[in-house]
Every structure is written in structure tokens, then in C-alpha cells.
Tab-separated table of C-alpha atoms in Angstrom:
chain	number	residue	atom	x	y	z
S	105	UNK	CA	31.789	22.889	-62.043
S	106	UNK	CA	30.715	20.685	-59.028
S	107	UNK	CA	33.890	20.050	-56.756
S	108	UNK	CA	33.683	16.995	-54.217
S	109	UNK	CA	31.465	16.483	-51.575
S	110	UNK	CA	33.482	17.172	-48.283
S	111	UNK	CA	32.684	14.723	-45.690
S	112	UNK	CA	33.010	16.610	-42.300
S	113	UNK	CA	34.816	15.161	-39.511
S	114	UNK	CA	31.946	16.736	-36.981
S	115	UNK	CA	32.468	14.150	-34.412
S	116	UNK	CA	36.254	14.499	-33.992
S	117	UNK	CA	35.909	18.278	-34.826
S	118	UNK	CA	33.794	18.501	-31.582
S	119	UNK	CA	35.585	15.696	-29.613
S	120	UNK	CA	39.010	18.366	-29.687
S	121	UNK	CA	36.342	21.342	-28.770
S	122	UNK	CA	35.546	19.656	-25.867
S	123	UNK	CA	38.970	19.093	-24.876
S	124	UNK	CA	40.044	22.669	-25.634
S	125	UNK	CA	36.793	23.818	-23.101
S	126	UNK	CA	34.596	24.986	-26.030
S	127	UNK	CA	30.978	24.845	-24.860
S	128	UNK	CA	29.136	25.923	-28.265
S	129	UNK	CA	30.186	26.074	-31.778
S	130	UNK	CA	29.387	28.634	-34.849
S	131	UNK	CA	29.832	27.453	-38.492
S	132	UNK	CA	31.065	29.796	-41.358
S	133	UNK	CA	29.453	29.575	-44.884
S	134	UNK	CA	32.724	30.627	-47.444
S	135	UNK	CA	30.382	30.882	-50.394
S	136	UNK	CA	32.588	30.424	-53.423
S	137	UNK	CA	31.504	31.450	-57.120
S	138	UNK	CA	33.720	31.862	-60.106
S	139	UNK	CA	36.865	31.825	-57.322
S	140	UNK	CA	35.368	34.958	-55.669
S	141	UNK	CA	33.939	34.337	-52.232
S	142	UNK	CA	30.842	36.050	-50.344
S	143	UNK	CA	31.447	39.034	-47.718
S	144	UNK	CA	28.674	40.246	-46.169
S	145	UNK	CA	29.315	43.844	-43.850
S	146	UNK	CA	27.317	43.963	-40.750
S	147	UNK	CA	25.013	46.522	-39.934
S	148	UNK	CA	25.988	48.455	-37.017
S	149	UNK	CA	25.949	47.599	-33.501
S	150	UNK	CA	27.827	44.599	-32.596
S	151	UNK	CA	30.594	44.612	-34.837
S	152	UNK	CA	28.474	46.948	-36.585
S	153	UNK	CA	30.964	47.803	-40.378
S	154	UNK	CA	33.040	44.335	-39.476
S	155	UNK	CA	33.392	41.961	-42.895
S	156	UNK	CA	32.770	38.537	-42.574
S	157	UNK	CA	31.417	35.564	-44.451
S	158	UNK	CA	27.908	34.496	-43.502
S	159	UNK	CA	27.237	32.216	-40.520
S	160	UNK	CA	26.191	31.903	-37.024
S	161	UNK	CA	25.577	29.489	-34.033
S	162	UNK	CA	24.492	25.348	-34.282
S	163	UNK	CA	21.297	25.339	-33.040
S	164	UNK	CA	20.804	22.591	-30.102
S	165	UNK	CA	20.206	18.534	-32.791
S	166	UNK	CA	21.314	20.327	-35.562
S	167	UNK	CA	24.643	19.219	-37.914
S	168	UNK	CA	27.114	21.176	-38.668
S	169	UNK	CA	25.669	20.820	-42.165
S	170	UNK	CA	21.997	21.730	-41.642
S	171	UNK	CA	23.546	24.707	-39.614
S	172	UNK	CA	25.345	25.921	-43.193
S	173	UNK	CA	22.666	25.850	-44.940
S	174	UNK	CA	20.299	27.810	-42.684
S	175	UNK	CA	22.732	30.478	-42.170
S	176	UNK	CA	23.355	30.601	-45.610
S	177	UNK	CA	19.980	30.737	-46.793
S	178	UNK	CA	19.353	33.306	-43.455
S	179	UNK	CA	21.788	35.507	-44.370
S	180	UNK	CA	22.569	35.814	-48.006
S	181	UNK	CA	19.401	33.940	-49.224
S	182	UNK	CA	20.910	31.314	-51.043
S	183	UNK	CA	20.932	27.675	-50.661
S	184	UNK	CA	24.027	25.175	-50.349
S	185	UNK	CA	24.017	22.750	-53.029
S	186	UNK	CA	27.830	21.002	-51.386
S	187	UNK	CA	30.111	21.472	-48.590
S	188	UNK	CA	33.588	21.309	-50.595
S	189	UNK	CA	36.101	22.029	-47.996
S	190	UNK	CA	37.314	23.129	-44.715
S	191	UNK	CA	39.331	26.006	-43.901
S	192	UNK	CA	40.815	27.644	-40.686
S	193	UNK	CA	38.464	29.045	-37.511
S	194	UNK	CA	38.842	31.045	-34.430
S	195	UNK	CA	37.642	30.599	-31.081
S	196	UNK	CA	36.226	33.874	-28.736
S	197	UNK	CA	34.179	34.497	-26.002
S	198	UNK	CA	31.023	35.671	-25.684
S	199	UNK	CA	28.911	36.178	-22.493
S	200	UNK	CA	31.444	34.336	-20.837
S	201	UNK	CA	30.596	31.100	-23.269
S	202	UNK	CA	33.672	29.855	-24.959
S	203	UNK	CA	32.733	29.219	-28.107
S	204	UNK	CA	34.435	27.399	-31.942
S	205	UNK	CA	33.529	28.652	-35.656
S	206	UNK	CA	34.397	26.221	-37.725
S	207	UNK	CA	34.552	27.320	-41.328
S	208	UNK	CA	33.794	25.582	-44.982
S	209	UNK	CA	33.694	26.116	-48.308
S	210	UNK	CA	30.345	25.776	-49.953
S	211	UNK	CA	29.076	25.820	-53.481
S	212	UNK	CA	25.520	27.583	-53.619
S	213	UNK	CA	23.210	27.092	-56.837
S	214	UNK	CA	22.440	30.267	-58.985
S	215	UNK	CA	20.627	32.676	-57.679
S	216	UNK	CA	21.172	36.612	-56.481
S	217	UNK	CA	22.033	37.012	-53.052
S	218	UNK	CA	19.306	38.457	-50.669
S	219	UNK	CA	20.547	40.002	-47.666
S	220	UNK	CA	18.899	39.518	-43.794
S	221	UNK	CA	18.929	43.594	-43.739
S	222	UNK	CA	18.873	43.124	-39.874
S	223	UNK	CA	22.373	41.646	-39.868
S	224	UNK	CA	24.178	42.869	-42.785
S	225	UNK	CA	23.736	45.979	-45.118
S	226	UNK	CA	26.489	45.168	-47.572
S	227	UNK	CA	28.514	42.613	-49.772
S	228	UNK	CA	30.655	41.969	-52.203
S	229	UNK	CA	32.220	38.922	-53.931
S	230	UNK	CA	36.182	39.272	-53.535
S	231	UNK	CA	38.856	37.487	-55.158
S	232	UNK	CA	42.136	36.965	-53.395
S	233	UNK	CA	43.754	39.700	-54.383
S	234	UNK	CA	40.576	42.159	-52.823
S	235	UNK	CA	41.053	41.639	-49.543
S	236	UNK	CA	43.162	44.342	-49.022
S	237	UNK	CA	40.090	46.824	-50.244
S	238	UNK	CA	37.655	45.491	-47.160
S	239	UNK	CA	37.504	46.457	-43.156
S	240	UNK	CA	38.349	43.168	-42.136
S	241	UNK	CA	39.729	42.311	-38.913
S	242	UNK	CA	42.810	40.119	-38.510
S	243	UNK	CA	40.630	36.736	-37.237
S	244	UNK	CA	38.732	36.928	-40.452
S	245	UNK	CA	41.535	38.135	-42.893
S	246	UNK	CA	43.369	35.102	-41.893
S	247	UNK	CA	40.085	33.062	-42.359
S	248	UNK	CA	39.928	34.387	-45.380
S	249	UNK	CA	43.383	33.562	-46.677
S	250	UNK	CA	43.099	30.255	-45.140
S	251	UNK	CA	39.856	29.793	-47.030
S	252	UNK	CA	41.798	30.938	-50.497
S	253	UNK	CA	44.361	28.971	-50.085
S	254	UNK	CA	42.511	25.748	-49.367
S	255	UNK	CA	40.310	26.657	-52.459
S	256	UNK	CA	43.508	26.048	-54.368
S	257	UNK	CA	43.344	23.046	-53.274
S	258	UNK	CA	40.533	21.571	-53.715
């Protein structure tokens, strides 16, 4: 079933970036399917074995929007049919380049995912209560519940 369209806030979202000294911003693709969500493992290297939901950097005149759905269809080779919801993201550093993820919910239409093989070798779709079972870090286990709980929600 379709939930609501989520209208994102991107203008205020990157007005209180700004404030806060973020200089770039990442978006976070929660893919959500019969109230299991997408985790994709990355391959080694950086962060190589780390869980995580597919995503990655706003490319210079892109929205936040356009920048879910390439990532989405980049890395798990599906394509966003609705942004549904928001749910909580982390800031880091990296190369000295402070930098936001700002996370959604999306529905995706049907379709099997198809994995970029250079970023991530794995993934599962995980209910709530499988959390537990992956090598998440604490940033994106509390993503994670974040993005459960808001599911609720919705």
C-alpha cells in the first residue's frame, strides 16, 4: 500500500546545516518493503563489513530527492516510487569536510535488488527485531531504530 508523499523540508534542513558548519550533505535511502528495510554490507576497505542502508553524497544542483533515487537505483538497483518519511542522521568528518546524512524512508516498486558489487557484497531485508543479528555500528543502529520507529508512524 502507497503511504503519503513526504514533502521534504530541504531548504530549512540545509539552512540549520549551515548554521551547525556542515559544508556537504549525504542522503540515506531506508528502503521499506513488507515492514522490513534494506541493508546493504560494504565490501571491504573503507568500512569494508560495516551495515548500512544505501546512500551517498548530493551531487553539486541536485535535490535531496533526485539524490535518493540515484543512490538507490546505484546501489541496490531499484527505483523510488515515494519519499514517505524522515528519520534521524549523523554528522562526521571526512577529509576534513564536515559533512550531514540526512535519512528517509522510501517506497521502491517491485523488483529484485541488484547490488553495485564495487560498494557492497551483501544484504538483507531486516525487520525490527533483526537488528541485533547484523555488524552494525552504533550511528547506524540508532538510524535504524529511529527509522523503525518513525515507520510506525507513518
Amino acid at each position: 500500500m502507497m503511504k503519503d508523499v513526504y514533502q521534504i523540508p530541504e531548504a530549512e534542513l540545509i539552512a540549520q546545516a549551515r548554521v551547525d558548519g556542515i559544508k556537504a550533505f549525504c542522503v540515506g535511502a531506508g528502503i521499506v518493503r513488507d515492514d522490513k528495510v534494506l541493508v546493504v554490507r560494504r565490501v571491504p576497505g573503507f568500512m569494508g563489513g560495516q551495515c548500512e542502508i544505501p546512500g551517498g553524497g548530493v551531487e553539486v544542483g541536485e535535490s535531496f530527492e533526485e539524490a535518493i533515487g540515484r543512490e538507490t537505483k546505484e546501489e541496490a538497483g531499484l527505483t523510488v516510487l515515494a519519499v514517505i518519511g524522515m528519520s534521524e542522521g549523523f554528522d562526521y568528518e571526512e577529509e576534513q569536510v564536515k559533512t550531514r546524512q540526512f535519512n528517509f524512508i522510501v517506497q521502491v516498486a517491485a523488483g529484485d535488488v541488484a547490488l553495485n558489487l564495487k560498494e557492497h557484497d551483501e544484504y538483507r531485508w531486516v525487520g525490527e527485531e533483526g537488528l541485533e543479528t547484523l555488524g552494525l555500528d552504533e550511528v547506524m543502529r540508532n538510524c535504524l531504530v529511529s527509522l523503525f520507529q518513525n515507520l510506525k508512524q507513518l
